[in-house]
């Protein structure tokens, strides 16, 4: 059974006897929302869609270790240890939208929901305010990227927010089963994302797993269309090659079409993405190369924990652990290519 800071319970009991400021007041610039919106292990803030800064004060009388997730199982703050009797402040920025997870999925719960986990969670205080001057990272992708609604699945985009500090947020519009063809044709997808892009926003595009019957000309054209549409709004496109499938050769390598996302028509998706990035002068995160190297280094047995092999005999989708590792690879590339300032990124 998880322990929780007794000071929080006392504060919550006191605050519930008071008249809370309406949520919309905070959203309009009044005093921040705080502990009056919390129970022992969760908080609900009745705020409209938008982007919010969250500041938490962690710690209690006993040693504690607290993580924060929110909305559709997004990891917002990695587990943070605090010594007994001490307090540690952490801040992050979170995107609130409807639907709160996959764009074609259920609407979810209105407002902002946060859950406190970890081996010994302890929340001493919390403040939620509308974010200003925030840079957004939009994600365009498939089921290996999206905010997966249930265990044991997780997309790397679902784990990326925990690596980012206050001032940059992730708006994950990846959706299960989508290809470049369907992402462009469905108004719930790129037709919804494009109008939201502001000058300076990053838009990471990883679409390949479901382009199984897309010919090379069409695939290339679709990538170019996405790049042009992002730039039209002043955004900065970043092309991301797909994560590998865990499909080993007898020699322990992933040098085969299944693992490296070459479709039945012979279209080498990562190669086309690299080519478009070079031709269009677009930053490239070669996640295929990075994940191939990692999976091969882990070997047949060690790599099972990255994917859902043990749970589902699934060599395509990642576990929470695997998605977190892969999100770390994306974080490293964002910093290395100066796409996000180092000061806005948490170390792993």
Short mmCIF file of C-alpha atoms in Angstrom, two decimals:
data_model
loop_
_atom_site.label_atom_id
_atom_site.label_comp_id
_atom_site.label_asym_id
_atom_site.label_seq_id
_atom_site.Cartn_x
_atom_site.Cartn_y
_atom_site.Cartn_z
CA UNK A 1 0.00 0.00 0.00
CA UNK A 2 1.40 3.40 -0.96
CA UNK A 3 2.24 5.88 1.78
CA UNK A 4 1.17 9.50 1.37
CA UNK A 5 2.18 12.68 3.13
CA UNK A 6 -0.03 13.20 6.20
CA UNK A 7 0.46 16.94 5.92
CA UNK A 8 -1.36 16.85 2.60
CA UNK A 9 -4.31 15.00 4.10
CA UNK A 10 -4.64 17.62 6.80
CA UNK A 11 -4.38 20.43 4.26
CA UNK A 12 -7.01 18.83 2.03
CA UNK A 13 -9.36 18.35 4.98
CA UNK A 14 -9.00 22.01 5.90
CA UNK A 15 -9.33 23.32 2.36
CA UNK A 16 -12.50 21.34 1.63
CA UNK A 17 -14.21 23.27 4.42
CA UNK A 18 -13.48 26.51 2.58
CA UNK A 19 -15.11 27.93 -0.52
CA UNK A 20 -12.88 27.13 -3.48
CA UNK A 21 -12.26 29.70 -6.17
CA UNK A 22 -14.08 28.60 -9.37
CA UNK A 23 -11.74 26.94 -11.82
CA UNK A 24 -12.59 29.37 -14.60
CA UNK A 25 -11.43 32.23 -12.40
CA UNK A 26 -7.91 30.81 -12.26
CA UNK A 27 -7.97 30.26 -16.01
CA UNK A 28 -8.81 33.94 -16.46
CA UNK A 29 -5.84 35.12 -14.42
CA UNK A 30 -7.05 35.00 -10.80
CA UNK A 31 -5.18 33.19 -8.05
CA UNK A 32 -3.71 29.79 -8.94
CA UNK A 33 -5.60 26.59 -8.35
CA UNK A 34 -4.14 24.47 -5.58
CA UNK A 35 -4.67 21.72 -3.01
CA UNK A 36 -8.39 22.39 -2.68
CA UNK A 37 -8.72 20.40 -5.92
CA UNK A 38 -6.86 17.34 -4.62
CA UNK A 39 -7.50 14.10 -2.80
CA UNK A 40 -4.77 11.93 -1.30
CA UNK A 41 -3.28 10.69 -4.58
CA UNK A 42 -4.93 12.73 -7.33
CA UNK A 43 -6.00 16.23 -8.35
CA UNK A 44 -8.73 17.41 -10.71
CA UNK A 45 -8.75 20.97 -12.03
CA UNK A 46 -11.89 22.10 -13.82
CA UNK A 47 -10.13 24.15 -16.49
CA UNK A 48 -10.88 24.62 -20.20
CA UNK A 49 -8.68 23.25 -22.96
CA UNK A 50 -5.34 24.99 -23.11
CA UNK A 51 -1.80 24.83 -21.80
CA UNK A 52 -1.05 25.05 -18.07
CA UNK A 53 2.00 25.43 -15.88
CA UNK A 54 2.03 23.12 -12.87
CA UNK A 55 4.31 23.65 -9.86
CA UNK A 56 4.45 20.90 -7.26
CA UNK A 57 6.16 20.91 -3.89
CA UNK A 58 7.16 17.37 -3.02
CA UNK A 59 8.16 15.88 0.32
CA UNK A 60 6.93 15.23 3.85
CA UNK A 61 7.97 14.19 7.32
CA UNK A 62 9.15 10.81 6.05
CA UNK A 63 11.39 10.06 3.09
CA UNK A 64 9.34 10.11 -0.10
CA UNK A 65 9.52 9.28 -3.80
CA UNK A 66 6.90 10.78 -6.10
CA UNK A 67 6.08 10.67 -9.80
CA UNK A 68 3.33 12.59 -11.61
CA UNK A 69 1.20 11.41 -14.51
CA UNK A 70 -1.85 13.01 -16.03
CA UNK A 71 -4.65 12.93 -18.55
CA UNK A 72 -4.42 9.74 -20.62
CA UNK A 73 -1.52 8.10 -18.77
CA UNK A 74 1.04 10.74 -19.77
CA UNK A 75 4.23 10.74 -17.71
CA UNK A 76 4.70 14.35 -16.64
CA UNK A 77 7.36 14.13 -13.93
CA UNK A 78 9.79 11.26 -13.30
CA UNK A 79 9.97 9.70 -9.85
CA UNK A 80 11.65 12.20 -7.54
CA UNK A 81 13.15 11.23 -4.19
CA UNK A 82 13.03 13.69 -1.27
CA UNK A 83 14.73 13.15 2.08
CA UNK A 84 12.67 13.08 5.29
CA UNK A 85 11.65 16.54 6.46
CA UNK A 86 12.69 18.24 3.21
CA UNK A 87 10.76 19.77 0.29
CA UNK A 88 11.63 19.87 -3.42
CA UNK A 89 9.88 22.02 -6.02
CA UNK A 90 9.37 20.84 -9.58
CA UNK A 91 7.52 22.46 -12.48
CA UNK A 92 6.20 21.30 -15.83
CA UNK A 93 3.82 22.46 -18.54
CA UNK A 94 0.90 20.29 -19.66
CA UNK A 95 -1.42 20.35 -22.65
CA UNK A 96 -5.16 19.94 -21.94
CA UNK A 97 -7.34 19.05 -24.92
CA UNK A 98 -10.42 17.15 -26.04
CA UNK A 99 -10.11 14.28 -26.84
CA UNK A 100 -7.46 14.11 -24.13
CA UNK A 101 -5.67 11.12 -25.68
CA UNK A 102 -5.81 9.81 -29.25
CA UNK A 103 -7.59 12.24 -31.62
CA UNK A 104 -10.07 9.59 -32.78
CA UNK A 105 -10.51 8.12 -29.29
CA UNK A 106 -12.95 8.92 -26.48
CA UNK A 107 -13.18 12.49 -25.22
CA UNK A 108 -11.97 11.61 -21.74
CA UNK A 109 -12.58 13.69 -18.62
CA UNK A 110 -12.88 17.48 -19.09
CA UNK A 111 -10.26 19.55 -17.31
CA UNK A 112 -6.83 18.58 -16.02
CA UNK A 113 -6.34 15.37 -14.06
CA UNK A 114 -3.09 14.53 -12.27
CA UNK A 115 -2.14 11.32 -10.45
CA UNK A 116 0.67 10.99 -7.92
CA UNK A 117 2.55 7.71 -7.93
CA UNK A 118 5.95 6.39 -7.04
CA UNK A 119 7.03 4.16 -4.17
CA UNK A 120 6.12 6.71 -1.47
CA UNK A 121 4.27 9.71 -2.93
CA UNK A 122 4.19 12.93 -0.93
CA UNK A 123 2.68 16.18 -2.23
CA UNK A 124 3.03 19.21 0.04
CA UNK A 125 1.60 21.83 -2.33
CA UNK A 126 0.53 22.39 -5.93
CA UNK A 127 -0.23 25.43 -8.09
CA UNK A 128 -1.80 25.41 -11.57
CA UNK A 129 -1.81 28.53 -13.74
CA UNK A 130 -2.43 29.22 -17.44
CA UNK A 131 0.86 28.98 -19.31
CA UNK A 132 2.29 31.93 -21.18
CA UNK A 133 5.12 32.09 -23.73
CA UNK A 134 5.14 28.31 -24.03
CA UNK A 135 6.66 26.41 -26.91
CA UNK A 136 4.63 23.44 -28.06
CA UNK A 137 5.90 20.16 -29.45
CA UNK A 138 3.22 18.57 -31.61
CA UNK A 139 3.46 14.86 -32.36
CA UNK A 140 2.11 13.37 -35.58
CA UNK A 141 2.34 9.60 -35.56
CA UNK A 142 0.86 6.16 -35.03
CA UNK A 143 0.33 3.69 -32.17
CA UNK A 144 4.05 3.54 -31.36
CA UNK A 145 3.91 7.27 -30.54
CA UNK A 146 0.40 7.93 -29.21
CA UNK A 147 -1.06 8.33 -25.73
CA UNK A 148 -2.13 4.71 -25.30
CA UNK A 149 -5.29 4.44 -23.16
CA UNK A 150 -4.48 1.23 -21.27
CA UNK A 151 -1.77 -1.03 -19.87
CA UNK A 152 0.53 -2.57 -20.88
CA UNK A 153 0.85 -0.35 -23.96
CA UNK A 154 2.64 2.98 -24.14
CA UNK A 155 3.82 5.17 -27.00
CA UNK A 156 7.10 7.06 -26.77
CA UNK A 157 5.20 10.32 -27.13
CA UNK A 158 3.30 9.44 -23.96
CA UNK A 159 6.58 9.30 -22.04
CA UNK A 160 8.27 12.33 -23.61
CA UNK A 161 6.68 15.03 -21.35
CA UNK A 162 8.57 13.82 -18.26
CA UNK A 163 11.82 14.89 -19.93
CA UNK A 164 10.67 18.48 -20.43
CA UNK A 165 10.63 21.35 -17.95
CA UNK A 166 8.23 24.27 -17.58
CA UNK A 167 8.07 26.30 -20.78
CA UNK A 168 7.63 23.51 -23.31
CA UNK A 169 4.73 21.07 -23.57
CA UNK A 170 3.80 18.07 -25.69
CA UNK A 171 0.56 17.99 -27.69
CA UNK A 172 0.41 14.37 -28.78
CA UNK A 173 -1.84 13.97 -31.82
CA UNK A 174 -0.52 10.56 -32.78
CA UNK A 175 -3.27 8.04 -33.41
CA UNK A 176 -3.32 4.24 -33.59
CA UNK A 177 -3.47 2.68 -37.04
CA UNK A 178 -2.68 5.80 -39.04
CA UNK A 179 -0.57 6.02 -42.19
CA UNK A 180 0.56 9.09 -44.09
CA UNK A 181 -2.53 8.59 -46.28
CA UNK A 182 -5.08 8.47 -43.47
CA UNK A 183 -3.41 11.15 -41.36
CA UNK A 184 -3.76 13.66 -44.18
CA UNK A 185 -7.28 12.63 -45.22
CA UNK A 186 -8.95 12.51 -41.79
CA UNK A 187 -10.06 15.99 -40.59
CA UNK A 188 -9.65 14.83 -36.96
CA UNK A 189 -5.93 14.44 -37.61
CA UNK A 190 -3.81 16.85 -39.66
CA UNK A 191 -6.85 18.99 -40.36
CA UNK A 192 -7.10 19.55 -36.60
CA UNK A 193 -3.38 19.84 -35.86
CA UNK A 194 -2.38 22.30 -38.57
CA UNK A 195 -4.55 25.26 -37.40
CA UNK A 196 -3.11 24.90 -33.88
CA UNK A 197 0.52 25.30 -34.97
CA UNK A 198 2.10 28.63 -34.01
CA UNK A 199 5.37 30.11 -35.28
CA UNK A 200 8.27 28.40 -33.57
CA UNK A 201 6.40 25.25 -32.58
CA UNK A 202 8.07 21.92 -33.31
CA UNK A 203 6.09 19.23 -35.13
CA UNK A 204 7.62 15.74 -34.97
CA UNK A 205 6.32 13.40 -37.68
CA UNK A 206 6.75 9.61 -37.40
CA UNK A 207 4.45 7.77 -39.82
CA UNK A 208 5.49 4.52 -41.50
CA UNK A 209 4.27 1.43 -39.63
CA UNK A 210 0.85 1.51 -41.31
CA UNK A 211 1.97 2.56 -44.80
CA UNK A 212 2.08 -1.11 -45.72
CA UNK A 213 0.46 -0.62 -49.12
CA UNK A 214 1.63 2.93 -49.86
CA UNK A 215 3.84 3.19 -52.94
CA UNK A 216 7.05 5.20 -52.78
CA UNK A 217 5.86 8.17 -54.84
CA UNK A 218 2.74 8.56 -52.71
CA UNK A 219 4.66 8.11 -49.47
CA UNK A 220 7.24 10.72 -50.45
CA UNK A 221 4.55 13.14 -51.61
CA UNK A 222 2.62 12.73 -48.36
CA UNK A 223 5.70 13.50 -46.29
CA UNK A 224 6.35 16.60 -48.40
CA UNK A 225 2.73 17.68 -47.95
CA UNK A 226 3.04 17.38 -44.17
CA UNK A 227 6.28 19.38 -44.19
CA UNK A 228 4.74 22.12 -46.34
CA UNK A 229 1.60 22.28 -44.18
CA UNK A 230 3.64 22.67 -41.00
CA UNK A 231 5.84 25.39 -42.51
CA UNK A 232 2.79 27.21 -43.81
CA UNK A 233 1.85 27.92 -40.19
CA UNK A 234 5.36 28.92 -39.15
CA UNK A 235 6.08 25.62 -37.42
CA UNK A 236 9.33 23.69 -37.62
CA UNK A 237 8.86 20.17 -38.99
CA UNK A 238 11.09 17.38 -37.72
CA UNK A 239 10.97 14.05 -39.56
CA UNK A 240 11.40 10.96 -37.39
CA UNK A 241 12.20 7.54 -38.82
CA UNK A 242 10.09 4.76 -37.23
CA UNK A 243 11.13 2.63 -34.29
CA UNK A 244 12.28 -0.83 -35.38
CA UNK A 245 10.26 -3.97 -34.96
CA UNK A 246 11.89 -6.54 -32.69
CA UNK A 247 12.48 -9.11 -35.44
CA UNK A 248 15.87 -10.79 -35.19
CA UNK A 249 17.88 -12.66 -37.77
CA UNK A 250 19.67 -15.83 -36.68
CA UNK A 251 22.90 -13.80 -36.43
CA UNK A 252 21.39 -11.47 -33.81
CA UNK A 253 20.91 -8.50 -36.13
CA UNK A 254 17.78 -6.70 -37.33
CA UNK A 255 18.92 -6.50 -40.93
CA UNK A 256 15.62 -7.56 -42.50
CA UNK A 257 12.63 -5.84 -44.08
CA UNK A 258 10.24 -6.59 -41.22
CA UNK A 259 12.45 -5.04 -38.55
CA UNK A 260 13.49 -2.07 -40.67
CA UNK A 261 10.06 -1.11 -42.01
CA UNK A 262 10.38 -1.98 -45.68
CA UNK A 263 6.85 -2.63 -46.89
CA UNK A 264 5.52 -5.30 -49.23
CA UNK A 265 6.03 -3.05 -52.25
CA UNK A 266 9.71 -2.70 -51.40
CA UNK A 267 9.37 0.84 -50.07
CA UNK A 268 12.15 1.48 -47.55
CA UNK A 269 10.33 3.92 -45.28
CA UNK A 270 13.33 5.08 -43.24
CA UNK A 271 15.35 5.65 -46.43
CA UNK A 272 12.56 7.74 -47.98
CA UNK A 273 12.22 9.79 -44.78
CA UNK A 274 15.96 10.46 -44.75
CA UNK A 275 15.82 11.48 -48.41
CA UNK A 276 12.89 13.88 -47.89
CA UNK A 277 14.56 15.41 -44.84
CA UNK A 278 17.72 16.08 -46.84
CA UNK A 279 15.87 17.43 -49.88
CA UNK A 280 13.56 19.67 -47.84
CA UNK A 281 16.25 20.77 -45.36
CA UNK A 282 14.26 19.35 -42.46
CA UNK A 283 15.82 18.17 -39.17
CA UNK A 284 15.90 14.39 -38.95
CA UNK A 285 15.72 12.18 -35.87
CA UNK A 286 16.87 8.80 -37.10
CA UNK A 287 15.00 6.74 -34.54
CA UNK A 288 15.28 3.65 -36.73
CA UNK A 289 19.06 3.72 -36.46
CA UNK A 290 19.01 4.57 -32.75
CA UNK A 291 16.50 1.87 -31.81
CA UNK A 292 18.18 -0.72 -34.06
CA UNK A 293 21.48 -0.17 -32.30
CA UNK A 294 19.86 -0.38 -28.87
CA UNK A 295 17.78 -3.49 -29.56
CA UNK A 296 20.69 -5.34 -31.11
CA UNK A 297 22.88 -4.44 -28.13
CA UNK A 298 20.26 -5.83 -25.75
CA UNK A 299 19.94 -9.04 -27.74
CA UNK A 300 17.05 -11.42 -28.20
CA UNK A 301 16.30 -11.82 -24.49
CA UNK A 302 17.18 -8.39 -23.17
CA UNK A 303 15.07 -6.59 -25.76
CA UNK A 304 11.87 -8.40 -24.79
CA UNK A 305 11.27 -5.90 -21.97
CA UNK A 306 11.38 -2.99 -24.44
CA UNK A 307 8.45 -4.38 -26.39
CA UNK A 308 5.37 -6.31 -25.30
CA UNK A 309 6.76 -9.72 -26.18
CA UNK A 310 6.32 -11.17 -22.71
CA UNK A 311 2.79 -9.82 -22.31
CA UNK A 312 1.37 -10.04 -25.83
CA UNK A 313 4.01 -11.67 -28.05
CA UNK A 314 4.06 -8.20 -29.64
CA UNK A 315 7.30 -7.12 -31.33
CA UNK A 316 6.02 -3.76 -32.58
CA UNK A 317 4.47 -1.93 -29.62
CA UNK A 318 6.45 -0.85 -26.58
CA UNK A 319 5.97 -1.33 -22.87
CA UNK A 320 6.02 1.64 -20.50
CA UNK A 321 9.69 0.87 -19.91
CA UNK A 322 10.45 0.64 -23.61
CA UNK A 323 8.51 3.79 -24.48
CA UNK A 324 10.39 5.65 -21.74
CA UNK A 325 13.73 4.47 -23.11
CA UNK A 326 12.76 5.48 -26.64
CA UNK A 327 11.45 8.86 -25.46
CA UNK A 328 14.87 9.36 -23.92
CA UNK A 329 16.45 8.80 -27.33
CA UNK A 330 14.16 11.47 -28.81
CA UNK A 331 15.03 13.82 -25.93
CA UNK A 332 18.74 13.30 -26.63
CA UNK A 333 18.28 14.18 -30.31
CA UNK A 334 16.20 17.28 -29.53
CA UNK A 335 19.06 18.56 -27.39
CA UNK A 336 21.90 17.44 -29.67
CA UNK A 337 20.31 19.16 -32.68
CA UNK A 338 19.51 22.30 -30.64
CA UNK A 339 15.81 21.91 -31.35
CA UNK A 340 15.00 22.43 -27.66
CA UNK A 341 17.29 24.41 -25.33
CA UNK A 342 19.17 22.19 -22.91
CA UNK A 343 17.80 24.22 -20.00
CA UNK A 344 14.25 23.11 -20.82
CA UNK A 345 15.11 19.40 -20.80
CA UNK A 346 15.48 17.04 -17.84
CA UNK A 347 18.36 14.62 -17.72
CA UNK A 348 17.54 10.93 -17.76
#
